[in-house]
Amino acid sequence: MDEHAVDLDRHVRGYLIVFGALLLGTLLTVVAAYWLHLPLALSVAVALLIACFKGSLVALYFMHLISERKLIYVVLAFTALFFLALLFGPFLTDLDAVSL
């Protein structure tokens, strides 16, 4: 019985650490948006990078994807690549209009 309590304590401690990391990520997003005075494009890029990190933590720990098989990671990687293609595809087709 004691080994189950120790195992449960370990999981709860892990969830609390992830919760703290999510709070820290939120704080970093607010700092980047209001106090760093970055250019708009860089501010959005930093916010999206922090959001991706926070989303990964939620998916891995709270949705229990960290203990899944490799097929989940292949599907997740395909989804991320497809999303990036949809996101940056229009920019790549309209490079003539953008002056670099």
Backbone as XML, in Angstrom:
<?xml version="1.0"?>
<chain id="A" units="angstrom">
  <residue number="1" name="MET">
    <atom name="N" x="0.813" y="-1.192" z="0.000"/>
    <atom name="CA" x="0.000" y="0.000" z="0.000"/>
    <atom name="C" x="0.856" y="1.254" z="0.000"/>
  </residue>
  <residue number="2" name="ASP">
    <atom name="N" x="1.972" y="1.240" z="0.705"/>
    <atom name="CA" x="2.829" y="2.418" z="0.767"/>
    <atom name="C" x="3.464" y="2.740" z="-0.576"/>
  </residue>
  <residue number="3" name="GLU">
    <atom name="N" x="3.748" y="1.708" z="-1.367"/>
    <atom name="CA" x="4.373" y="1.974" z="-2.663"/>
    <atom name="C" x="3.415" y="2.676" z="-3.602"/>
  </residue>
  <residue number="4" name="HIS">
    <atom name="N" x="2.106" y="2.457" z="-3.467"/>
    <atom name="CA" x="1.139" y="3.157" z="-4.300"/>
    <atom name="C" x="1.056" y="4.632" z="-3.906"/>
  </residue>
  <residue number="5" name="ALA">
    <atom name="N" x="1.155" y="4.905" z="-2.624"/>
    <atom name="CA" x="1.119" y="6.296" z="-2.167"/>
    <atom name="C" x="2.346" y="7.057" z="-2.653"/>
  </residue>
  <residue number="6" name="VAL">
    <atom name="N" x="3.495" y="6.404" z="-2.643"/>
    <atom name="CA" x="4.718" y="7.048" z="-3.126"/>
    <atom name="C" x="4.609" y="7.306" z="-4.618"/>
  </residue>
  <residue number="7" name="ASP">
    <atom name="N" x="4.058" y="6.337" z="-5.362"/>
    <atom name="CA" x="3.887" y="6.503" z="-6.800"/>
    <atom name="C" x="2.918" y="7.648" z="-7.094"/>
  </residue>
  <residue number="8" name="LEU">
    <atom name="N" x="1.852" y="7.743" z="-6.319"/>
    <atom name="CA" x="0.887" y="8.825" z="-6.500"/>
    <atom name="C" x="1.518" y="10.174" z="-6.173"/>
  </residue>
  <residue number="9" name="ASP">
    <atom name="N" x="2.306" y="10.226" z="-5.104"/>
    <atom name="CA" x="3.001" y="11.468" z="-4.751"/>
    <atom name="C" x="3.941" y="11.911" z="-5.859"/>
  </residue>
  <residue number="10" name="ARG">
    <atom name="N" x="4.596" y="10.966" z="-6.520"/>
    <atom name="CA" x="5.507" y="11.304" z="-7.609"/>
    <atom name="C" x="4.743" y="11.914" z="-8.784"/>
  </residue>
  <residue number="11" name="HIS">
    <atom name="N" x="3.573" y="11.355" z="-9.098"/>
    <atom name="CA" x="2.772" y="11.891" z="-10.195"/>
    <atom name="C" x="2.231" y="13.284" z="-9.854"/>
  </residue>
  <residue number="12" name="VAL">
    <atom name="N" x="1.769" y="13.446" z="-8.639"/>
    <atom name="CA" x="1.239" y="14.751" z="-8.234"/>
    <atom name="C" x="2.351" y="15.797" z="-8.261"/>
  </residue>
  <residue number="13" name="ARG">
    <atom name="N" x="3.539" y="15.432" z="-7.814"/>
    <atom name="CA" x="4.674" y="16.356" z="-7.852"/>
    <atom name="C" x="4.995" y="16.747" z="-9.298"/>
  </residue>
  <residue number="14" name="GLY">
    <atom name="N" x="4.947" y="15.788" z="-10.205"/>
    <atom name="CA" x="5.192" y="16.080" z="-11.620"/>
    <atom name="C" x="4.144" y="17.024" z="-12.191"/>
  </residue>
  <residue number="15" name="TYR">
    <atom name="N" x="2.878" y="16.801" z="-11.828"/>
    <atom name="CA" x="1.818" y="17.690" z="-12.305"/>
    <atom name="C" x="1.991" y="19.100" z="-11.754"/>
  </residue>
  <residue number="16" name="LEU">
    <atom name="N" x="2.403" y="19.208" z="-10.515"/>
    <atom name="CA" x="2.618" y="20.530" z="-9.935"/>
    <atom name="C" x="3.793" y="21.247" z="-10.592"/>
  </residue>
  <residue number="17" name="ILE">
    <atom name="N" x="4.828" y="20.509" z="-10.950"/>
    <atom name="CA" x="5.971" y="21.115" z="-11.650"/>
    <atom name="C" x="5.537" y="21.611" z="-13.031"/>
  </residue>
  <residue number="18" name="VAL">
    <atom name="N" x="4.739" y="20.806" z="-13.729"/>
    <atom name="CA" x="4.240" y="21.226" z="-15.043"/>
    <atom name="C" x="3.329" y="22.439" z="-14.898"/>
  </residue>
  <residue number="19" name="PHE">
    <atom name="N" x="2.486" y="22.444" z="-13.865"/>
    <atom name="CA" x="1.626" y="23.596" z="-13.619"/>
    <atom name="C" x="2.454" y="24.854" z="-13.371"/>
  </residue>
  <residue number="20" name="GLY">
    <atom name="N" x="3.528" y="24.725" z="-12.601"/>
    <atom name="CA" x="4.421" y="25.858" z="-12.370"/>
    <atom name="C" x="5.087" y="26.329" z="-13.652"/>
  </residue>
  <residue number="21" name="ALA">
    <atom name="N" x="5.480" y="25.384" z="-14.510"/>
    <atom name="CA" x="6.085" y="25.752" z="-15.789"/>
    <atom name="C" x="5.073" y="26.482" z="-16.677"/>
  </residue>
  <residue number="22" name="LEU">
    <atom name="N" x="3.808" y="26.056" z="-16.628"/>
    <atom name="CA" x="2.774" y="26.743" z="-17.396"/>
    <atom name="C" x="2.548" y="28.163" z="-16.875"/>
  </residue>
  <residue number="23" name="LEU">
    <atom name="N" x="2.570" y="28.325" z="-15.565"/>
    <atom name="CA" x="2.451" y="29.670" z="-15.006"/>
    <atom name="C" x="3.639" y="30.541" z="-15.402"/>
  </residue>
  <residue number="24" name="LEU">
    <atom name="N" x="4.827" y="29.968" z="-15.373"/>
    <atom name="CA" x="6.024" y="30.703" z="-15.777"/>
    <atom name="C" x="5.946" y="31.086" z="-17.256"/>
  </residue>
  <residue number="25" name="GLY">
    <atom name="N" x="5.455" y="30.184" z="-18.089"/>
    <atom name="CA" x="5.282" y="30.494" z="-19.505"/>
    <atom name="C" x="4.305" y="31.629" z="-19.734"/>
  </residue>
  <residue number="26" name="THR">
    <atom name="N" x="3.228" y="31.643" z="-18.947"/>
    <atom name="CA" x="2.264" y="32.740" z="-19.044"/>
    <atom name="C" x="2.897" y="34.056" z="-18.622"/>
  </residue>
  <residue number="27" name="LEU">
    <atom name="N" x="3.671" y="34.008" z="-17.557"/>
    <atom name="CA" x="4.371" y="35.209" z="-17.103"/>
    <atom name="C" x="5.366" y="35.700" z="-18.153"/>
  </residue>
  <residue number="28" name="LEU">
    <atom name="N" x="6.092" y="34.784" z="-18.778"/>
    <atom name="CA" x="7.035" y="35.167" z="-19.832"/>
    <atom name="C" x="6.315" y="35.786" z="-21.029"/>
  </residue>
  <residue number="29" name="THR">
    <atom name="N" x="5.138" y="35.269" z="-21.361"/>
    <atom name="CA" x="4.368" y="35.834" z="-22.464"/>
    <atom name="C" x="3.951" y="37.265" z="-22.155"/>
  </residue>
  <residue number="30" name="VAL">
    <atom name="N" x="3.495" y="37.502" z="-20.934"/>
    <atom name="CA" x="3.090" y="38.851" z="-20.535"/>
    <atom name="C" x="4.291" y="39.791" z="-20.541"/>
  </residue>
  <residue number="31" name="VAL">
    <atom name="N" x="5.424" y="39.331" z="-20.028"/>
    <atom name="CA" x="6.633" y="40.160" z="-20.014"/>
    <atom name="C" x="7.063" y="40.493" z="-21.439"/>
  </residue>
  <residue number="32" name="ALA">
    <atom name="N" x="7.033" y="39.506" z="-22.321"/>
    <atom name="CA" x="7.443" y="39.740" z="-23.706"/>
    <atom name="C" x="6.494" y="40.704" z="-24.409"/>
  </residue>
  <residue number="33" name="ALA">
    <atom name="N" x="5.228" y="40.650" z="-24.061"/>
    <atom name="CA" x="4.249" y="41.490" z="-24.750"/>
    <atom name="C" x="4.258" y="42.936" z="-24.249"/>
  </residue>
  <residue number="34" name="TYR">
    <atom name="N" x="4.430" y="43.142" z="-22.949"/>
    <atom name="CA" x="4.232" y="44.474" z="-22.398"/>
    <atom name="C" x="5.503" y="45.203" z="-21.965"/>
  </residue>
  <residue number="35" name="TRP">
    <atom name="N" x="6.533" y="44.484" z="-21.585"/>
    <atom name="CA" x="7.697" y="45.163" z="-21.029"/>
    <atom name="C" x="8.933" y="45.128" z="-21.903"/>
  </residue>
  <residue number="36" name="LEU">
    <atom name="N" x="9.020" y="44.222" z="-22.837"/>
    <atom name="CA" x="10.228" y="44.158" z="-23.664"/>
    <atom name="C" x="10.188" y="45.108" z="-24.850"/>
  </residue>
  <residue number="37" name="HIS">
    <atom name="N" x="9.006" y="45.557" z="-25.245"/>
    <atom name="CA" x="8.828" y="46.489" z="-26.361"/>
    <atom name="C" x="9.528" y="45.989" z="-27.628"/>
  </residue>
  <residue number="38" name="LEU">
    <atom name="N" x="9.255" y="44.739" z="-27.965"/>
    <atom name="CA" x="9.802" y="44.140" z="-29.183"/>
    <atom name="C" x="8.987" y="44.590" z="-30.379"/>
  </residue>
  <residue number="39" name="PRO">
    <atom name="N" x="9.581" y="44.521" z="-31.571"/>
    <atom name="CA" x="8.781" y="44.765" z="-32.776"/>
    <atom name="C" x="7.640" y="43.750" z="-32.856"/>
  </residue>
  <residue number="40" name="LEU">
    <atom name="N" x="6.581" y="44.116" z="-33.549"/>
    <atom name="CA" x="5.376" y="43.291" z="-33.579"/>
    <atom name="C" x="5.658" y="41.874" z="-34.057"/>
  </residue>
  <residue number="41" name="ALA">
    <atom name="N" x="6.403" y="41.730" z="-35.137"/>
    <atom name="CA" x="6.669" y="40.394" z="-35.680"/>
    <atom name="C" x="7.457" y="39.543" z="-34.685"/>
  </residue>
  <residue number="42" name="LEU">
    <atom name="N" x="8.451" y="40.129" z="-34.057"/>
    <atom name="CA" x="9.242" y="39.383" z="-33.077"/>
    <atom name="C" x="8.421" y="39.060" z="-31.835"/>
  </residue>
  <residue number="43" name="SER">
    <atom name="N" x="7.567" y="39.979" z="-31.422"/>
    <atom name="CA" x="6.700" y="39.748" z="-30.272"/>
    <atom name="C" x="5.743" y="38.589" z="-30.527"/>
  </residue>
  <residue number="44" name="VAL">
    <atom name="N" x="5.180" y="38.547" z="-31.723"/>
    <atom name="CA" x="4.278" y="37.443" z="-32.080"/>
    <atom name="C" x="5.052" y="36.135" z="-32.153"/>
  </residue>
  <residue number="45" name="ALA">
    <atom name="N" x="6.249" y="36.155" z="-32.704"/>
    <atom name="CA" x="7.062" y="34.945" z="-32.792"/>
    <atom name="C" x="7.421" y="34.408" z="-31.407"/>
  </residue>
  <residue number="46" name="VAL">
    <atom name="N" x="7.786" y="35.294" z="-30.502"/>
    <atom name="CA" x="8.123" y="34.869" z="-29.137"/>
    <atom name="C" x="6.886" y="34.304" z="-28.446"/>
  </residue>
  <residue number="47" name="ALA">
    <atom name="N" x="5.742" y="34.967" z="-28.605"/>
    <atom name="CA" x="4.507" y="34.490" z="-27.982"/>
    <atom name="C" x="4.103" y="33.118" z="-28.535"/>
  </residue>
  <residue number="48" name="LEU">
    <atom name="N" x="4.258" y="32.930" z="-29.837"/>
    <atom name="CA" x="3.926" y="31.630" z="-30.433"/>
    <atom name="C" x="4.890" y="30.537" z="-29.982"/>
  </residue>
  <residue number="49" name="LEU">
    <atom name="N" x="6.153" y="30.863" z="-29.834"/>
    <atom name="CA" x="7.121" y="29.891" z="-29.346"/>
    <atom name="C" x="6.791" y="29.467" z="-27.916"/>
  </residue>
  <residue number="50" name="ILE">
    <atom name="N" x="6.451" y="30.415" z="-27.073"/>
    <atom name="CA" x="6.071" y="30.087" z="-25.699"/>
    <atom name="C" x="4.773" y="29.282" z="-25.692"/>
  </residue>
  <residue number="51" name="ALA">
    <atom name="N" x="3.821" y="29.643" z="-26.550"/>
    <atom name="CA" x="2.556" y="28.912" z="-26.617"/>
    <atom name="C" x="2.774" y="27.477" z="-27.084"/>
  </residue>
  <residue number="52" name="CYS">
    <atom name="N" x="3.686" y="27.266" z="-28.026"/>
    <atom name="CA" x="3.991" y="25.896" z="-28.472"/>
    <atom name="C" x="4.601" y="25.082" z="-27.343"/>
  </residue>
  <residue number="53" name="PHE">
    <atom name="N" x="5.482" y="25.690" z="-26.567"/>
    <atom name="CA" x="6.070" y="25.005" z="-25.423"/>
    <atom name="C" x="5.000" y="24.642" z="-24.401"/>
  </residue>
  <residue number="54" name="LYS">
    <atom name="N" x="4.112" y="25.579" z="-24.103"/>
    <atom name="CA" x="3.053" y="25.315" z="-23.138"/>
    <atom name="C" x="2.073" y="24.268" z="-23.656"/>
  </residue>
  <residue number="55" name="GLY">
    <atom name="N" x="1.741" y="24.327" z="-24.923"/>
    <atom name="CA" x="0.859" y="23.315" z="-25.509"/>
    <atom name="C" x="1.477" y="21.934" z="-25.481"/>
  </residue>
  <residue number="56" name="SER">
    <atom name="N" x="2.789" y="21.873" z="-25.703"/>
    <atom name="CA" x="3.483" y="20.588" z="-25.638"/>
    <atom name="C" x="3.448" y="20.017" z="-24.222"/>
  </residue>
  <residue number="57" name="LEU">
    <atom name="N" x="3.634" y="20.868" z="-23.223"/>
    <atom name="CA" x="3.552" y="20.396" z="-21.842"/>
    <atom name="C" x="2.163" y="19.848" z="-21.523"/>
  </residue>
  <residue number="58" name="VAL">
    <atom name="N" x="1.131" y="20.554" z="-21.945"/>
    <atom name="CA" x="-0.236" y="20.100" z="-21.696"/>
    <atom name="C" x="-0.484" y="18.765" z="-22.389"/>
  </residue>
  <residue number="59" name="ALA">
    <atom name="N" x="-0.080" y="18.656" z="-23.649"/>
    <atom name="CA" x="-0.311" y="17.417" z="-24.390"/>
    <atom name="C" x="0.479" y="16.254" z="-23.797"/>
  </residue>
  <residue number="60" name="LEU">
    <atom name="N" x="1.719" y="16.498" z="-23.424"/>
    <atom name="CA" x="2.558" y="15.407" z="-22.938"/>
    <atom name="C" x="2.165" y="14.938" z="-21.547"/>
  </residue>
  <residue number="61" name="TYR">
    <atom name="N" x="1.862" y="15.852" z="-20.643"/>
    <atom name="CA" x="1.627" y="15.460" z="-19.258"/>
    <atom name="C" x="0.153" y="15.324" z="-18.910"/>
  </residue>
  <residue number="62" name="PHE">
    <atom name="N" x="-0.659" y="16.323" z="-19.217"/>
    <atom name="CA" x="-2.052" y="16.258" z="-18.815"/>
    <atom name="C" x="-2.875" y="15.352" z="-19.727"/>
  </residue>
  <residue number="63" name="MET">
    <atom name="N" x="-2.458" y="15.181" z="-20.977"/>
    <atom name="CA" x="-3.137" y="14.253" z="-21.880"/>
    <atom name="C" x="-2.426" y="12.900" z="-21.934"/>
  </residue>
  <residue number="64" name="HIS">
    <atom name="N" x="-1.381" y="12.742" z="-21.147"/>
    <atom name="CA" x="-0.640" y="11.480" z="-20.979"/>
    <atom name="C" x="-0.035" y="10.965" z="-22.294"/>
  </residue>
  <residue number="65" name="LEU">
    <atom name="N" x="0.374" y="11.856" z="-23.164"/>
    <atom name="CA" x="0.989" y="11.427" z="-24.420"/>
    <atom name="C" x="2.467" y="11.091" z="-24.251"/>
  </residue>
  <residue number="66" name="ILE">
    <atom name="N" x="3.047" y="11.402" z="-23.109"/>
    <atom name="CA" x="4.463" y="11.153" z="-22.893"/>
    <atom name="C" x="4.751" y="9.654" z="-22.797"/>
  </residue>
  <residue number="67" name="SER">
    <atom name="N" x="3.743" y="8.876" z="-22.454"/>
    <atom name="CA" x="3.953" y="7.432" z="-22.320"/>
    <atom name="C" x="3.352" y="6.643" z="-23.484"/>
  </residue>
  <residue number="68" name="GLU">
    <atom name="N" x="2.982" y="7.302" z="-24.542"/>
    <atom name="CA" x="2.391" y="6.624" z="-25.694"/>
    <atom name="C" x="3.455" y="5.991" z="-26.577"/>
  </residue>
  <residue number="69" name="ARG">
    <atom name="N" x="2.966" y="5.200" z="-27.521"/>
    <atom name="CA" x="3.876" y="4.528" z="-28.446"/>
    <atom name="C" x="4.362" y="5.491" z="-29.527"/>
  </residue>
  <residue number="70" name="LYS">
    <atom name="N" x="5.294" y="5.023" z="-30.340"/>
    <atom name="CA" x="5.927" y="5.880" z="-31.354"/>
    <atom name="C" x="4.958" y="6.314" z="-32.443"/>
  </residue>
  <residue number="71" name="LEU">
    <atom name="N" x="3.898" y="5.572" z="-32.685"/>
    <atom name="CA" x="2.945" y="5.946" z="-33.724"/>
    <atom name="C" x="2.316" y="7.305" z="-33.421"/>
  </residue>
  <residue number="72" name="ILE">
    <atom name="N" x="2.089" y="7.584" z="-32.144"/>
    <atom name="CA" x="1.526" y="8.874" z="-31.757"/>
    <atom name="C" x="2.467" y="10.003" z="-32.169"/>
  </residue>
  <residue number="73" name="TYR">
    <atom name="N" x="3.770" y="9.791" z="-31.987"/>
    <atom name="CA" x="4.742" y="10.829" z="-32.335"/>
    <atom name="C" x="4.819" y="11.025" z="-33.847"/>
  </residue>
  <residue number="74" name="VAL">
    <atom name="N" x="4.674" y="9.966" z="-34.613"/>
    <atom name="CA" x="4.678" y="10.089" z="-36.071"/>
    <atom name="C" x="3.467" y="10.892" z="-36.529"/>
  </residue>
  <residue number="75" name="VAL">
    <atom name="N" x="2.310" y="10.592" z="-35.976"/>
    <atom name="CA" x="1.097" y="11.327" z="-36.330"/>
    <atom name="C" x="1.218" y="12.788" z="-35.889"/>
  </residue>
  <residue number="76" name="LEU">
    <atom name="N" x="1.763" y="13.021" z="-34.705"/>
    <atom name="CA" x="1.946" y="14.382" z="-34.219"/>
    <atom name="C" x="2.922" y="15.167" z="-35.094"/>
  </residue>
  <residue number="77" name="ALA">
    <atom name="N" x="4.009" y="14.539" z="-35.512"/>
    <atom name="CA" x="4.984" y="15.200" z="-36.381"/>
    <atom name="C" x="4.363" y="15.516" z="-37.745"/>
  </residue>
  <residue number="78" name="PHE">
    <atom name="N" x="3.598" y="14.582" z="-38.286"/>
    <atom name="CA" x="2.926" y="14.824" z="-39.563"/>
    <atom name="C" x="1.952" y="15.994" z="-39.436"/>
  </residue>
  <residue number="79" name="THR">
    <atom name="N" x="1.210" y="16.043" z="-38.345"/>
    <atom name="CA" x="0.263" y="17.136" z="-38.121"/>
    <atom name="C" x="0.992" y="18.470" z="-38.019"/>
  </residue>
  <residue number="80" name="ALA">
    <atom name="N" x="2.114" y="18.506" z="-37.304"/>
    <atom name="CA" x="2.879" y="19.751" z="-37.167"/>
    <atom name="C" x="3.432" y="20.203" z="-38.515"/>
  </residue>
  <residue number="81" name="LEU">
    <atom name="N" x="3.965" y="19.277" z="-39.292"/>
    <atom name="CA" x="4.487" y="19.637" z="-40.615"/>
    <atom name="C" x="3.376" y="20.126" z="-41.536"/>
  </residue>
  <residue number="82" name="PHE">
    <atom name="N" x="2.231" y="19.476" z="-41.483"/>
    <atom name="CA" x="1.094" y="19.895" z="-42.303"/>
    <atom name="C" x="0.634" y="21.298" z="-41.887"/>
  </residue>
  <residue number="83" name="PHE">
    <atom name="N" x="0.598" y="21.554" z="-40.578"/>
    <atom name="CA" x="0.221" y="22.877" z="-40.084"/>
    <atom name="C" x="1.200" y="23.932" z="-40.567"/>
  </residue>
  <residue number="84" name="LEU">
    <atom name="N" x="2.492" y="23.656" z="-40.483"/>
    <atom name="CA" x="3.497" y="24.616" z="-40.942"/>
    <atom name="C" x="3.383" y="24.864" z="-42.442"/>
  </residue>
  <residue number="85" name="ALA">
    <atom name="N" x="3.101" y="23.815" z="-43.204"/>
    <atom name="CA" x="2.918" y="23.985" z="-44.646"/>
    <atom name="C" x="1.714" y="24.879" z="-44.933"/>
  </residue>
  <residue number="86" name="LEU">
    <atom name="N" x="0.624" y="24.689" z="-44.188"/>
    <atom name="CA" x="-0.547" y="25.544" z="-44.376"/>
    <atom name="C" x="-0.283" y="26.976" z="-43.917"/>
  </residue>
  <residue number="87" name="LEU">
    <atom name="N" x="0.529" y="27.120" z="-42.892"/>
    <atom name="CA" x="0.809" y="28.445" z="-42.355"/>
    <atom name="C" x="1.734" y="29.247" z="-43.264"/>
  </residue>
  <residue number="88" name="PHE">
    <atom name="N" x="2.798" y="28.609" z="-43.747"/>
    <atom name="CA" x="3.798" y="29.331" z="-44.538"/>
    <atom name="C" x="3.628" y="29.171" z="-46.048"/>
  </residue>
  <residue number="89" name="GLY">
    <atom name="N" x="2.737" y="28.309" z="-46.475"/>
    <atom name="CA" x="2.500" y="28.112" z="-47.906"/>
    <atom name="C" x="2.128" y="29.383" z="-48.645"/>
  </residue>
  <residue number="90" name="PRO">
    <atom name="N" x="1.174" y="30.160" z="-48.148"/>
    <atom name="CA" x="0.816" y="31.400" z="-48.851"/>
    <atom name="C" x="1.969" y="32.398" z="-48.943"/>
  </residue>
  <residue number="91" name="PHE">
    <atom name="N" x="2.820" y="32.435" z="-47.951"/>
    <atom name="CA" x="3.965" y="33.353" z="-48.010"/>
    <atom name="C" x="4.967" y="32.918" z="-49.074"/>
  </residue>
  <residue number="92" name="LEU">
    <atom name="N" x="5.151" y="31.641" z="-49.230"/>
    <atom name="CA" x="6.106" y="31.149" z="-50.219"/>
    <atom name="C" x="5.617" y="31.323" z="-51.647"/>
  </residue>
  <residue number="93" name="THR">
    <atom name="N" x="4.302" y="31.359" z="-51.832"/>
    <atom name="CA" x="3.781" y="31.534" z="-53.190"/>
    <atom name="C" x="3.694" y="33.000" z="-53.586"/>
  </residue>
  <residue number="94" name="ASP">
    <atom name="N" x="3.830" y="33.906" z="-52.637"/>
    <atom name="CA" x="3.691" y="35.326" z="-52.934"/>
    <atom name="C" x="4.967" y="36.091" z="-52.562"/>
  </residue>
  <residue number="95" name="LEU">
    <atom name="N" x="6.106" y="35.519" z="-52.873"/>
    <atom name="CA" x="7.375" y="36.165" z="-52.547"/>
    <atom name="C" x="7.663" y="37.379" z="-53.409"/>
  </residue>
  <residue number="96" name="ASP">
    <atom name="N" x="7.040" y="37.476" z="-54.592"/>
    <atom name="CA" x="7.280" y="38.627" z="-55.458"/>
    <atom name="C" x="6.722" y="39.909" z="-54.857"/>
  </residue>
  <residue number="97" name="ALA">
    <atom name="N" x="5.662" y="39.811" z="-54.072"/>
    <atom name="CA" x="5.034" y="40.990" z="-53.508"/>
    <atom name="C" x="5.784" y="41.494" z="-52.274"/>
  </residue>
  <residue number="98" name="VAL">
    <atom name="N" x="6.624" y="40.648" z="-51.718"/>
    <atom name="CA" x="7.341" y="41.039" z="-50.503"/>
    <atom name="C" x="8.721" y="41.558" z="-50.901"/>
  </residue>
  <residue number="99" name="SER">
    <atom name="N" x="9.044" y="42.748" z="-50.443"/>
    <atom name="CA" x="10.368" y="43.290" z="-50.740"/>
    <atom name="C" x="11.289" y="42.959" z="-49.574"/>
  </residue>
  <residue number="100" name="LEU">
    <atom name="N" x="12.318" y="42.203" z="-49.856"/>
    <atom name="CA" x="13.226" y="41.773" z="-48.801"/>
    <atom name="C" x="14.360" y="42.703" z="-48.689"/>
  </residue>
</chain>
